[in-house]
């Protein structure tokens, strides 16, 4: 859920963009939005902040079939 919605209780176009981004993260990582009691966005930020660990974010079953 869009963090801004939690504070404003108002859905906007930004909420849709956020949700779309989470959906893309679910596809790329093969993880659920909430998995192991962790939020996918927060979990992925560790990998997104470091280009060297970005490949670890991607689902291993995809292998080398992607281009950064």
Short mmCIF file of C-alpha atoms in Angstrom, two decimals, residues 7-52:
data_model
loop_
_atom_site.label_atom_id
_atom_site.label_comp_id
_atom_site.label_asym_id
_atom_site.label_seq_id
_atom_site.Cartn_x
_atom_site.Cartn_y
_atom_site.Cartn_z
CA UNK A 7 -1.12 9.18 6.10
CA UNK A 8 -3.65 10.98 3.86
CA UNK A 9 -6.30 8.25 3.37
CA UNK A 10 -6.56 9.48 -0.22
CA UNK A 11 -5.80 7.46 -3.34
CA UNK A 12 -4.10 9.38 -6.14
CA UNK A 13 -2.34 8.66 -9.41
CA UNK A 14 0.84 8.41 -7.35
CA UNK A 15 -0.74 5.49 -5.50
CA UNK A 16 -1.25 3.71 -8.82
CA UNK A 17 2.36 4.34 -9.85
CA UNK A 18 3.58 3.02 -6.49
CA UNK A 19 1.42 -0.10 -6.84
CA UNK A 20 2.70 -0.67 -10.37
CA UNK A 21 6.27 -0.41 -9.12
CA UNK A 22 5.58 -2.96 -6.39
CA UNK A 23 4.05 -5.28 -8.99
CA UNK A 24 7.18 -4.99 -11.14
CA UNK A 25 9.34 -5.73 -8.09
CA UNK A 26 7.25 -8.83 -7.39
CA UNK A 27 7.82 -10.04 -10.95
CA UNK A 28 11.56 -9.37 -10.98
CA UNK A 29 12.27 -10.74 -7.51
CA UNK A 30 9.72 -13.59 -7.39
CA UNK A 31 8.72 -12.38 -3.92
CA UNK A 32 5.36 -11.25 -2.56
CA UNK A 33 4.69 -7.64 -1.53
CA UNK A 34 4.78 -8.84 2.08
CA UNK A 35 6.93 -11.92 2.63
CA UNK A 36 8.56 -13.20 5.82
CA UNK A 37 7.00 -10.23 7.63
CA UNK A 38 9.03 -7.85 5.45
CA UNK A 39 7.77 -5.20 3.06
CA UNK A 40 9.15 -5.84 -0.45
CA UNK A 41 10.00 -2.19 -1.06
CA UNK A 42 11.97 -1.90 2.17
CA UNK A 43 13.64 -5.27 1.55
CA UNK A 44 14.70 -4.29 -1.97
CA UNK A 45 16.15 -0.89 -1.03
CA UNK A 46 19.27 -2.59 0.33
CA UNK A 47 19.93 -4.01 -3.14
CA UNK A 48 18.84 -0.92 -5.06
CA UNK A 49 21.22 1.34 -3.13
CA UNK A 50 24.24 -0.63 -4.29
CA UNK A 51 24.85 -1.35 -7.96
CA UNK A 52 27.18 -4.22 -7.04
#
